[in-house]
mmCIF file of the C-alpha atoms, coordinates in Angstrom:
data_MODEL
# 
_entry.id   MODEL 
# 
loop_
_atom_site.group_PDB 
_atom_site.id 
_atom_site.type_symbol 
_atom_site.label_atom_id 
_atom_site.label_alt_id 
_atom_site.label_comp_id 
_atom_site.label_asym_id 
_atom_site.label_entity_id 
_atom_site.label_seq_id 
_atom_site.pdbx_PDB_ins_code 
_atom_site.Cartn_x 
_atom_site.Cartn_y 
_atom_site.Cartn_z 
_atom_site.occupancy 
_atom_site.B_iso_or_equiv 
_atom_site.pdbx_formal_charge 
_atom_site.auth_seq_id 
_atom_site.auth_comp_id 
_atom_site.auth_asym_id 
_atom_site.auth_atom_id 
_atom_site.pdbx_PDB_model_num 
ATOM 1  C CA . MET A 1 1  ? -0.248 -0.049 0.180   1.00 0.00 ? 1  MET A CA 1 
ATOM 2  C CA . ALA A 1 2  ? 2.905  2.750  0.521   1.00 0.00 ? 2  ALA A CA 1 
ATOM 3  C CA . LYS A 1 3  ? 4.399  1.538  -2.590  1.00 0.00 ? 3  LYS A CA 1 
ATOM 4  C CA . ILE A 1 4  ? 1.099  2.494  -4.329  1.00 0.00 ? 4  ILE A CA 1 
ATOM 5  C CA . ALA A 1 5  ? 0.667  5.907  -2.104  1.00 0.00 ? 5  ALA A CA 1 
ATOM 6  C CA . GLN A 1 6  ? 4.658  6.483  -3.099  1.00 0.00 ? 6  GLN A CA 1 
ATOM 7  C CA . VAL A 1 7  ? 4.021  6.034  -6.590  1.00 0.00 ? 7  VAL A CA 1 
ATOM 8  C CA . SER A 1 8  ? 0.702  8.062  -6.690  1.00 0.00 ? 8  SER A CA 1 
ATOM 9  C CA . VAL A 1 9  ? 2.659  11.074 -5.407  1.00 0.00 ? 9  VAL A CA 1 
ATOM 10 C CA . LEU A 1 10 ? 5.367  10.735 -8.013  1.00 0.00 ? 10 LEU A CA 1 
ATOM 11 C CA . LYS A 1 11 ? 2.748  11.108 -10.717 1.00 0.00 ? 11 LYS A CA 1 
ATOM 12 C CA . LEU A 1 12 ? 1.190  14.314 -9.091  1.00 0.00 ? 12 LEU A CA 1 
ATOM 13 C CA . ALA A 1 13 ? 4.674  15.657 -8.707  1.00 0.00 ? 13 ALA A CA 1 
ATOM 14 C CA . PHE A 1 14 ? 4.905  14.900 -12.289 1.00 0.00 ? 14 PHE A CA 1 
ATOM 15 C CA . PHE A 1 15 ? 1.711  16.515 -12.864 1.00 0.00 ? 15 PHE A CA 1 
ATOM 16 C CA . VAL A 1 16 ? 2.228  19.553 -11.424 1.00 0.00 ? 16 VAL A CA 1 
ATOM 17 C CA . THR A 1 17 ? 5.901  19.699 -12.299 1.00 0.00 ? 17 THR A CA 1 
ATOM 18 C CA . LEU A 1 18 ? 4.495  19.845 -16.038 1.00 0.00 ? 18 LEU A CA 1 
ATOM 19 C CA . SER A 1 19 ? 1.653  21.496 -15.750 1.00 0.00 ? 19 SER A CA 1 
ATOM 20 C CA . SER A 1 20 ? 3.632  24.569 -14.148 1.00 0.00 ? 20 SER A CA 1 
ATOM 21 C CA . PHE A 1 21 ? 6.600  24.480 -16.598 1.00 0.00 ? 21 PHE A CA 1 
ATOM 22 C CA . VAL A 1 22 ? 3.568  24.682 -19.499 1.00 0.00 ? 22 VAL A CA 1 
ATOM 23 C CA . SER A 1 23 ? 1.849  27.303 -18.438 1.00 0.00 ? 23 SER A CA 1 
ATOM 24 C CA . LEU A 1 24 ? 5.157  29.435 -17.610 1.00 0.00 ? 24 LEU A CA 1 
ATOM 25 C CA . SER A 1 25 ? 6.162  28.819 -21.174 1.00 0.00 ? 25 SER A CA 1 
ATOM 26 C CA . LEU A 1 26 ? 3.130  30.160 -22.767 1.00 0.00 ? 26 LEU A CA 1 
ATOM 27 C CA . ALA A 1 27 ? 2.868  32.694 -20.346 1.00 0.00 ? 27 ALA A CA 1 
ATOM 28 C CA . GLN A 1 28 ? 6.357  34.111 -21.401 1.00 0.00 ? 28 GLN A CA 1 
ATOM 29 C CA . GLU A 1 29 ? 5.017  34.658 -24.462 1.00 0.00 ? 29 GLU A CA 1 
ATOM 30 C CA . THR A 1 30 ? 1.975  36.625 -23.612 1.00 0.00 ? 30 THR A CA 1 
ATOM 31 C CA . LEU A 1 31 ? 2.143  38.572 -20.531 1.00 0.00 ? 31 LEU A CA 1 
ATOM 32 C CA . SER A 1 32 ? 4.833  40.864 -19.852 1.00 0.00 ? 32 SER A CA 1 
ATOM 33 C CA . ARG A 1 33 ? 8.085  40.055 -17.222 1.00 0.00 ? 33 ARG A CA 1 
ATOM 34 C CA . HIS A 1 34 ? 5.876  41.449 -13.892 1.00 0.00 ? 34 HIS A CA 1 
ATOM 35 C CA . CYS A 1 35 ? 3.423  38.564 -14.101 1.00 0.00 ? 35 CYS A CA 1 
ATOM 36 C CA . LEU A 1 36 ? 6.054  36.304 -13.319 1.00 0.00 ? 36 LEU A CA 1 
ATOM 37 C CA . GLU A 1 37 ? 8.928  38.178 -11.127 1.00 0.00 ? 37 GLU A CA 1 
ATOM 38 C CA . ASN A 1 38 ? 5.461  37.975 -7.954  1.00 0.00 ? 38 ASN A CA 1 
ATOM 39 C CA . PRO A 1 39 ? 4.819  34.983 -7.610  1.00 0.00 ? 39 PRO A CA 1 
ATOM 40 C CA . PRO A 1 40 ? 3.008  33.731 -4.484  1.00 0.00 ? 40 PRO A CA 1 
ATOM 41 C CA . THR A 1 41 ? 4.460  32.882 -1.438  1.00 0.00 ? 41 THR A CA 1 
ATOM 42 C CA . PRO A 1 42 ? 2.982  29.537 -0.083  1.00 0.00 ? 42 PRO A CA 1 
ATOM 43 C CA . ASN A 1 43 ? 2.491  30.477 3.808   1.00 0.00 ? 43 ASN A CA 1 
ATOM 44 C CA . SER A 1 44 ? 1.959  28.251 6.939   1.00 0.00 ? 44 SER A CA 1 
ATOM 45 C CA . THR A 1 45 ? 2.055  30.564 9.548   1.00 0.00 ? 45 THR A CA 1 
ATOM 46 C CA . SER A 1 46 ? -1.795 30.899 9.123   1.00 0.00 ? 46 SER A CA 1 
ATOM 47 C CA . GLY A 1 47 ? -3.834 28.043 8.268   1.00 0.00 ? 47 GLY A CA 1 
ATOM 48 C CA . ALA A 1 48 ? -3.736 24.140 9.533   1.00 0.00 ? 48 ALA A CA 1 
ATOM 49 C CA . GLY A 1 49 ? -1.263 23.157 7.068   1.00 0.00 ? 49 GLY A CA 1 
ATOM 50 C CA . LEU A 1 50 ? 2.562  23.106 6.259   1.00 0.00 ? 50 LEU A CA 1 
ATOM 51 C CA . VAL A 1 51 ? 4.692  23.857 3.268   1.00 0.00 ? 51 VAL A CA 1 
ATOM 52 C CA . LYS A 1 52 ? 6.045  20.627 1.961   1.00 0.00 ? 52 LYS A CA 1 
ATOM 53 C CA . HIS A 1 53 ? 8.438  20.712 -1.481  1.00 0.00 ? 53 HIS A CA 1 
ATOM 54 C CA . ILE A 1 54 ? 7.026  18.444 -4.062  1.00 0.00 ? 54 ILE A CA 1 
ATOM 55 C CA . GLY A 1 55 ? 8.851  17.525 -7.248  1.00 0.00 ? 55 GLY A CA 1 
ATOM 56 C CA . GLY A 1 56 ? 10.981 20.724 -6.435  1.00 0.00 ? 56 GLY A CA 1 
ATOM 57 C CA . LEU A 1 57 ? 8.088  22.693 -5.632  1.00 0.00 ? 57 LEU A CA 1 
ATOM 58 C CA . LYS A 1 58 ? 6.629  24.399 -2.928  1.00 0.00 ? 58 LYS A CA 1 
ATOM 59 C CA . ALA A 1 59 ? 2.992  23.418 -1.473  1.00 0.00 ? 59 ALA A CA 1 
ATOM 60 C CA . TYR A 1 60 ? 0.547  23.956 1.060   1.00 0.00 ? 60 TYR A CA 1 
ATOM 61 C CA . VAL A 1 61 ? -0.458 20.880 2.653   1.00 0.00 ? 61 VAL A CA 1 
ATOM 62 C CA . SER A 1 62 ? -3.088 19.636 5.164   1.00 0.00 ? 62 SER A CA 1 
ATOM 63 C CA . GLY A 1 63 ? -5.265 17.134 6.289   1.00 0.00 ? 63 GLY A CA 1 
ATOM 64 C CA . HIS A 1 64 ? -4.117 13.862 7.856   1.00 0.00 ? 64 HIS A CA 1 
ATOM 65 C CA . SER A 1 65 ? -1.348 12.089 5.820   1.00 0.00 ? 65 SER A CA 1 
ATOM 66 C CA . ARG A 1 66 ? -2.865 8.956  5.570   1.00 0.00 ? 66 ARG A CA 1 
ATOM 67 C CA . SER A 1 67 ? -5.605 10.122 3.614   1.00 0.00 ? 67 SER A CA 1 
ATOM 68 C CA . ARG A 1 68 ? -7.052 8.071  0.654   1.00 0.00 ? 68 ARG A CA 1 
ATOM 69 C CA . LEU A 1 69 ? -8.447 11.315 -1.371  1.00 0.00 ? 69 LEU A CA 1 
ATOM 70 C CA . ALA A 1 70 ? -7.105 14.492 -2.216  1.00 0.00 ? 70 ALA A CA 1 
ATOM 71 C CA . ILE A 1 71 ? -8.349 17.801 -3.467  1.00 0.00 ? 71 ILE A CA 1 
ATOM 72 C CA . LEU A 1 72 ? -5.992 19.682 -6.142  1.00 0.00 ? 72 LEU A CA 1 
ATOM 73 C CA . LEU A 1 73 ? -5.539 22.595 -6.563  1.00 0.00 ? 73 LEU A CA 1 
ATOM 74 C CA . VAL A 1 74 ? -2.996 23.953 -8.970  1.00 0.00 ? 74 VAL A CA 1 
ATOM 75 C CA . SER A 1 75 ? -2.997 27.672 -10.619 1.00 0.00 ? 75 SER A CA 1 
ATOM 76 C CA . ASP A 1 76 ? -1.128 29.128 -13.893 1.00 0.00 ? 76 ASP A CA 1 
ATOM 77 C CA . VAL A 1 77 ? -0.368 32.975 -14.079 1.00 0.00 ? 77 VAL A CA 1 
ATOM 78 C CA . TYR A 1 78 ? -3.660 33.399 -15.520 1.00 0.00 ? 78 TYR A CA 1 
ATOM 79 C CA . GLY A 1 79 ? -5.139 32.915 -11.800 1.00 0.00 ? 79 GLY A CA 1 
ATOM 80 C CA . LEU A 1 80 ? -7.238 30.559 -13.452 1.00 0.00 ? 80 LEU A CA 1 
# 
């Protein structure tokens, strides 16, 4: 079971990394540099979670570590 969870986390990290790369690549052609110079900062001082590094990216994570379900919010430079 732990091996399945580890594979799922790696797939999730790959997806988040790939989608971030694609979004930033497209955005660099259409947005000004100011949009990319001021990214949001994950902050663990408010809320119930903490900031973890997943796939080389900072992610705000909350909830029980053994939970089988997740809600994933991914935003691009447009805020969508």
